[in-house]
Short mmCIF file of C-alpha atoms in Angstrom, two decimals:
data_model
loop_
_atom_site.label_atom_id
_atom_site.label_comp_id
_atom_site.label_asym_id
_atom_site.label_seq_id
_atom_site.Cartn_x
_atom_site.Cartn_y
_atom_site.Cartn_z
CA VAL A 1 7.32 6.32 -17.15
CA VAL A 2 6.51 7.97 -13.83
CA SER A 3 5.09 11.48 -14.01
CA THR A 4 7.47 14.10 -12.60
CA GLN A 5 4.33 16.02 -11.64
CA SER A 6 3.69 13.56 -8.80
CA THR A 7 6.38 14.90 -6.46
CA GLY A 8 5.20 18.48 -6.96
CA ALA A 9 1.61 17.58 -6.19
CA MET A 10 2.69 15.59 -3.13
CA LYS A 11 4.77 18.49 -1.83
CA SER A 12 1.82 20.86 -2.26
CA PHE A 13 -0.56 18.51 -0.46
CA PHE A 14 1.71 17.74 2.49
CA ALA A 15 2.51 21.48 2.82
CA LEU A 16 -1.17 22.21 3.54
CA PRO A 17 -2.03 23.28 7.11
CA LEU A 18 -2.39 20.31 9.43
CA ASP A 19 -6.01 21.10 10.31
CA GLN A 20 -6.89 21.04 6.61
CA LYS A 21 -5.20 17.66 6.11
CA MET A 22 -6.85 16.30 9.25
CA GLU A 23 -10.26 16.82 7.60
CA LEU A 24 -9.22 13.85 5.42
CA ALA A 25 -7.74 11.77 8.26
CA VAL A 26 -8.74 8.15 8.81
CA GLN A 27 -10.80 7.19 11.87
CA LYS A 28 -7.71 6.10 13.78
CA HIS A 29 -6.59 9.74 13.90
CA ARG A 30 -10.00 11.46 13.63
CA PRO A 31 -12.79 9.35 15.17
CA ARG A 32 -15.64 11.22 13.48
CA SER A 33 -14.30 10.39 10.00
CA HIS A 34 -16.15 7.74 7.99
CA ASN A 35 -13.01 6.57 6.15
CA VAL A 36 -11.04 3.81 7.85
CA TYR A 37 -8.17 2.98 5.48
CA ARG A 38 -8.16 5.49 2.63
CA GLY A 39 -7.22 9.03 3.58
CA TYR A 40 -4.65 10.98 5.57
CA GLY A 41 -2.34 9.80 8.35
CA PRO A 42 -0.15 12.32 10.23
CA ILE A 43 3.31 11.67 11.61
CA VAL A 44 3.03 10.02 15.02
CA GLU A 45 5.99 10.95 17.19
CA GLY A 46 7.50 8.15 19.22
CA LEU A 47 6.23 5.40 16.92
CA ARG A 48 9.11 2.95 16.57
CA THR A 49 8.04 1.14 13.40
CA GLN A 50 7.77 4.13 11.07
CA HIS A 51 8.21 7.90 10.89
CA LYS A 52 6.23 9.27 7.98
CA GLU A 53 3.20 11.23 6.82
CA MET A 54 0.86 9.45 4.42
CA PHE A 55 -2.21 9.62 2.21
CA ASN A 56 -3.84 6.41 0.94
CA ILE A 57 -5.92 6.12 -2.24
CA GLY A 58 -8.02 3.15 -3.39
CA GLN A 59 -9.82 2.23 -6.59
CA PHE A 60 -13.33 3.34 -5.64
CA ASN A 61 -14.75 6.84 -6.12
CA VAL A 62 -18.40 5.80 -5.89
CA GLU A 63 -20.19 3.59 -3.36
CA GLN A 64 -19.98 -0.15 -4.03
CA SER A 65 -22.66 -2.74 -3.40
CA GLY A 66 -22.59 -6.50 -3.16
CA GLN A 67 -23.39 -9.47 -0.99
CA HIS A 68 -20.69 -10.84 1.29
CA ASN A 69 -20.25 -13.31 4.09
CA GLU A 70 -21.74 -11.61 7.16
CA ALA A 71 -18.62 -12.21 9.24
CA ARG A 72 -16.63 -10.21 6.68
CA ASP A 73 -19.09 -7.39 5.96
CA TYR A 74 -17.26 -4.68 7.93
CA PHE A 75 -13.85 -5.62 6.59
CA VAL A 76 -14.97 -5.93 2.97
CA ALA A 77 -16.66 -2.52 3.32
CA VAL A 78 -13.32 -1.09 4.46
CA GLY A 79 -11.68 -2.52 1.35
CA ARG A 80 -14.37 -1.01 -0.85
CA GLU A 81 -14.61 2.37 0.88
CA VAL A 82 -14.80 5.49 -1.27
CA ASN A 83 -11.77 7.75 -1.59
CA VAL A 84 -11.60 11.11 0.13
CA TRP A 85 -9.97 13.99 -1.74
CA PRO A 86 -8.63 17.44 -0.79
CA ARG A 87 -11.06 20.35 -0.79
CA THR A 88 -8.71 23.26 -0.34
CA GLY A 89 -10.82 25.96 -1.96
CA ASP A 90 -8.42 25.95 -4.92
CA VAL A 91 -10.62 24.24 -7.51
CA HIS A 92 -7.76 23.84 -9.97
CA PHE A 93 -5.48 22.11 -7.46
CA ASP A 94 -8.22 19.88 -6.07
CA SER A 95 -9.22 18.68 -9.52
CA TYR A 96 -5.62 18.29 -10.66
CA PHE A 97 -4.66 16.28 -7.56
CA ARG A 98 -7.60 13.91 -7.94
CA GLU A 99 -7.09 13.34 -11.67
CA LEU A 100 -3.32 12.91 -11.32
CA PHE A 101 -3.44 10.28 -8.61
CA THR A 102 -6.47 8.49 -10.02
CA GLU A 103 -4.42 7.99 -13.17
CA SER A 104 -1.38 7.06 -11.06
CA PHE A 105 -3.45 4.31 -9.44
CA GLU A 106 -4.55 3.01 -12.84
CA THR A 107 -1.00 3.05 -14.24
CA ARG A 108 0.38 1.05 -11.34
CA ARG A 109 -2.56 -1.33 -11.39
CA ARG A 110 -1.71 -2.14 -15.01
CA VAL A 111 1.91 -2.75 -14.01
CA GLY A 112 0.80 -4.90 -11.06
CA ARG A 113 -1.41 -7.02 -13.30
CA ALA A 114 1.44 -7.43 -15.79
CA VAL A 115 3.79 -8.54 -13.00
CA VAL A 116 1.31 -11.12 -11.70
CA ARG A 117 0.55 -12.32 -15.22
CA SER A 118 4.28 -12.71 -15.97
CA ILE A 119 4.93 -14.64 -12.76
CA GLY A 120 1.99 -16.95 -13.44
CA SER A 121 3.05 -17.48 -17.03
CA VAL A 122 6.63 -18.37 -16.14
CA LEU A 123 5.42 -20.76 -13.45
CA GLY A 124 2.93 -22.41 -15.80
CA ASP A 125 -0.35 -21.21 -14.27
CA GLU A 126 -1.08 -17.66 -15.46
CA GLU A 127 -4.85 -18.04 -15.14
CA GLY A 128 -4.63 -19.63 -11.70
CA LEU A 129 -2.61 -16.74 -10.30
CA MET A 130 -4.48 -13.95 -12.12
CA ASN A 131 -7.83 -15.29 -10.89
CA ARG A 132 -6.74 -14.48 -7.34
CA PHE A 133 -6.44 -10.78 -8.21
CA VAL A 134 -9.76 -10.10 -9.96
CA GLU A 135 -11.33 -7.67 -7.47
CA HIS A 136 -8.25 -6.78 -5.36
CA GLU A 137 -10.35 -4.57 -3.04
CA PHE A 138 -7.47 -3.59 -0.75
CA SER A 139 -5.09 -2.47 -3.48
CA THR A 140 -3.82 0.93 -2.42
CA LEU A 141 -1.75 3.81 -3.79
CA GLY A 142 0.20 5.40 -0.94
CA LEU A 143 1.64 8.89 -0.97
CA ARG A 144 4.50 9.07 1.54
CA ARG A 145 6.53 11.93 3.02
CA TYR A 146 9.47 11.21 5.29
CA PRO A 147 10.93 14.24 7.12
CA GLY A 148 14.62 14.80 6.54
CA GLY A 149 17.29 15.27 9.16
CA GLY A 150 20.86 14.60 10.10
CA GLU A 151 20.02 11.86 12.60
CA ASP A 152 20.98 8.34 11.54
CA ARG A 153 17.69 6.50 12.03
CA LEU A 154 15.33 4.18 10.22
CA THR A 155 12.05 5.73 9.09
CA GLU A 156 10.74 2.25 8.17
CA LEU A 157 11.97 -0.69 10.20
CA GLU A 158 13.14 -3.80 8.34
CA HIS A 159 10.24 -5.87 7.04
CA GLU A 160 8.92 -7.88 4.11
CA ASP A 161 5.89 -6.74 2.15
CA SER A 162 2.85 -9.00 1.91
CA THR A 163 1.91 -9.18 -1.79
CA VAL A 164 3.09 -7.19 -4.85
CA THR A 165 4.49 -3.67 -4.42
CA ILE A 166 5.10 -1.27 -7.31
CA LEU A 167 7.31 1.46 -5.84
CA SER A 168 8.39 4.91 -7.00
CA THR A 169 11.22 6.51 -5.04
CA PHE A 170 11.96 9.12 -7.75
CA GLU A 171 15.49 10.49 -7.15
CA ASN A 172 15.48 9.72 -3.42
CA PRO A 173 17.96 7.31 -1.81
CA GLY A 174 17.25 5.69 1.55
CA LEU A 175 15.76 2.34 0.55
CA GLU A 176 17.95 -0.60 1.58
CA ALA A 177 17.49 -4.30 0.75
CA LEU A 178 18.89 -7.37 2.49
CA TYR A 179 21.13 -9.55 0.32
CA ARG A 180 23.34 -12.35 1.63
CA GLY A 181 23.07 -11.17 5.21
CA GLN A 182 23.89 -7.50 4.51
CA TYR A 183 21.79 -4.43 3.74
CA TRP A 184 22.62 -2.67 0.49
CA PRO A 185 21.36 0.69 -0.84
CA VAL A 186 18.76 0.32 -3.60
CA PRO A 187 19.24 2.81 -6.48
CA PRO A 188 16.38 5.33 -6.77
CA SER A 189 13.66 4.39 -9.25
CA GLY A 190 13.98 7.64 -11.23
CA ARG A 191 11.19 7.67 -13.83
CA GLY A 192 10.59 3.94 -13.53
CA PHE A 193 9.41 1.50 -10.85
CA ILE A 194 10.88 -0.86 -8.30
CA VAL A 195 8.92 -4.13 -8.08
CA ASN A 196 8.96 -5.97 -4.77
CA ILE A 197 7.38 -9.33 -4.00
CA GLY A 198 6.00 -10.10 -0.54
CA THR A 199 5.86 -13.17 1.67
CA LEU A 200 2.34 -14.23 0.70
CA ILE A 201 3.17 -14.33 -3.02
CA ALA A 202 6.41 -16.17 -2.30
CA ASP A 203 4.35 -18.76 -0.41
CA ILE A 204 1.70 -19.11 -3.13
CA THR A 205 4.45 -19.61 -5.74
CA ASP A 206 6.14 -22.34 -3.67
CA GLY A 207 9.13 -20.11 -2.98
CA ARG A 208 10.06 -19.86 -6.64
CA VAL A 209 9.63 -16.08 -6.36
CA ARG A 210 11.37 -14.65 -3.31
CA ALA A 211 10.27 -11.96 -0.90
CA VAL A 212 12.88 -9.25 -0.22
CA ARG A 213 13.49 -7.93 3.28
CA HIS A 214 14.05 -4.18 3.24
CA ARG A 215 14.06 -0.96 5.28
CA VAL A 216 14.20 2.81 4.80
CA ARG A 217 16.96 5.00 6.24
CA GLN A 218 16.45 8.70 6.91
CA ILE A 219 18.24 11.07 4.55
CA ASN A 220 19.20 14.71 5.08
CA ARG A 221 16.22 16.09 3.14
CA GLU A 222 12.52 15.43 2.78
CA ARG A 223 11.94 12.11 1.06
CA PHE A 224 8.87 11.35 -1.05
CA SER A 225 7.80 7.98 -2.40
CA ILE A 226 4.72 6.26 -3.82
CA PRO A 227 4.21 2.56 -3.08
CA PHE A 228 1.33 0.78 -4.79
CA PHE A 229 0.20 -2.36 -2.99
CA PHE A 230 -1.49 -4.79 -5.40
CA THR A 231 -3.42 -7.34 -3.35
CA PRO A 232 -5.43 -10.47 -4.05
CA SER A 233 -9.22 -10.29 -3.85
CA CYS A 234 -10.82 -10.73 -0.44
CA ASN A 235 -12.29 -14.08 -1.51
CA ALA A 236 -9.06 -15.32 -3.15
CA ASP A 237 -7.85 -18.75 -2.06
CA ILE A 238 -4.50 -18.38 -0.27
CA ALA A 239 -4.58 -21.79 1.42
CA ARG A 240 -3.10 -23.59 -1.59
CA SER A 241 -0.06 -22.79 -3.70
CA LEU A 242 -0.01 -22.98 -7.47
CA THR A 243 1.05 -26.62 -7.20
CA GLY A 244 -1.68 -27.48 -4.68
CA ARG A 245 0.56 -27.53 -1.62
CA GLN A 246 -0.87 -26.11 1.60
CA THR A 247 0.70 -22.71 2.19
CA ALA A 248 1.97 -21.39 5.51
CA ALA A 249 -0.96 -18.94 5.49
CA GLY A 250 -3.28 -21.88 4.80
CA GLU A 251 -2.57 -23.29 8.24
CA ARG A 252 -4.85 -20.56 9.65
CA TYR A 253 -6.67 -18.96 6.71
CA PHE A 254 -8.52 -19.99 3.59
CA VAL A 255 -9.13 -16.64 1.86
CA PHE A 256 -7.08 -13.46 1.61
CA GLY A 257 -9.69 -11.28 3.35
CA ASP A 258 -9.40 -13.24 6.59
CA TRP A 259 -5.59 -13.08 6.40
CA MET A 260 -5.64 -9.32 5.70
CA ARG A 261 -8.04 -8.71 8.59
CA ASP A 262 -5.36 -9.97 10.97
CA TYR A 263 -2.41 -8.47 9.06
CA LEU A 264 -3.59 -4.85 8.94
CA PRO A 265 -3.83 -4.32 12.72
CA ARG A 266 -0.28 -5.63 13.08
CA VAL A 267 1.19 -3.07 10.67
CA GLU A 268 -1.30 -0.30 11.54
CA PRO A 269 -2.37 -0.78 15.20
CA GLY A 270 -5.73 0.83 15.96
CA LEU A 271 -6.75 1.04 12.31
CA LEU A 272 -9.74 -1.32 12.56
CA LYS A 273 -12.60 -1.23 15.03
CA PRO A 274 -12.86 -4.31 17.26
CA GLN A 275 -15.54 -6.63 15.86
CA THR A 276 -17.71 -8.81 18.07
#
């Protein structure tokens, strides 16, 4: 299912000179950049929560327009920001990279929709759950490179995802999942996908679908993976579960956009500009 070309393209991109990759860096790492969430993120030494190099891709390649609640304008604009793509001077590679990962986004979006549709159908409210994912502005395809080494360390600390994750680990071990109080190695995805459900979806489904706590352990070689984060729309109601119960998120938030605006700075400190 998963294109074996992806790892080759990722290796070529991450092997580019750092100054060339930094031209695509998000504002957090390059203040003069216009892109806040989609783009390149270098390895930050000394960061305890993660040790990886990344490149984020969204669904938009042209500017989006629309009317939004004024208090959410900046954040919705971040969700709808246009992708940045490599301009290496190699026209063939640049075009190939963009086409490959645009299609990779679309493939995983189809899988994400199918997962949400299946969950909703089994729980008796397919339309109610699908309607929360119509625009899904913050859905993101992430290219990830973890440096290898002999040191026994975690390159992603233990955590639970937030919504629906469609993950490709290819032939790489390192992913571990918590089951009955113990972490177990998760077999590599090979040419398929690993589907992981996050805490927000578990809450919306009244706990009938469980979130899985997991982590990533460093291996003795470079490790590449592609997570796709399929998120609800910014205006999606997260205050009520499928059965009408108030969710844990609903104690503070009504819509997903407001929840995400607080969640992102916790997992990516410094990503968003302070808003007055």
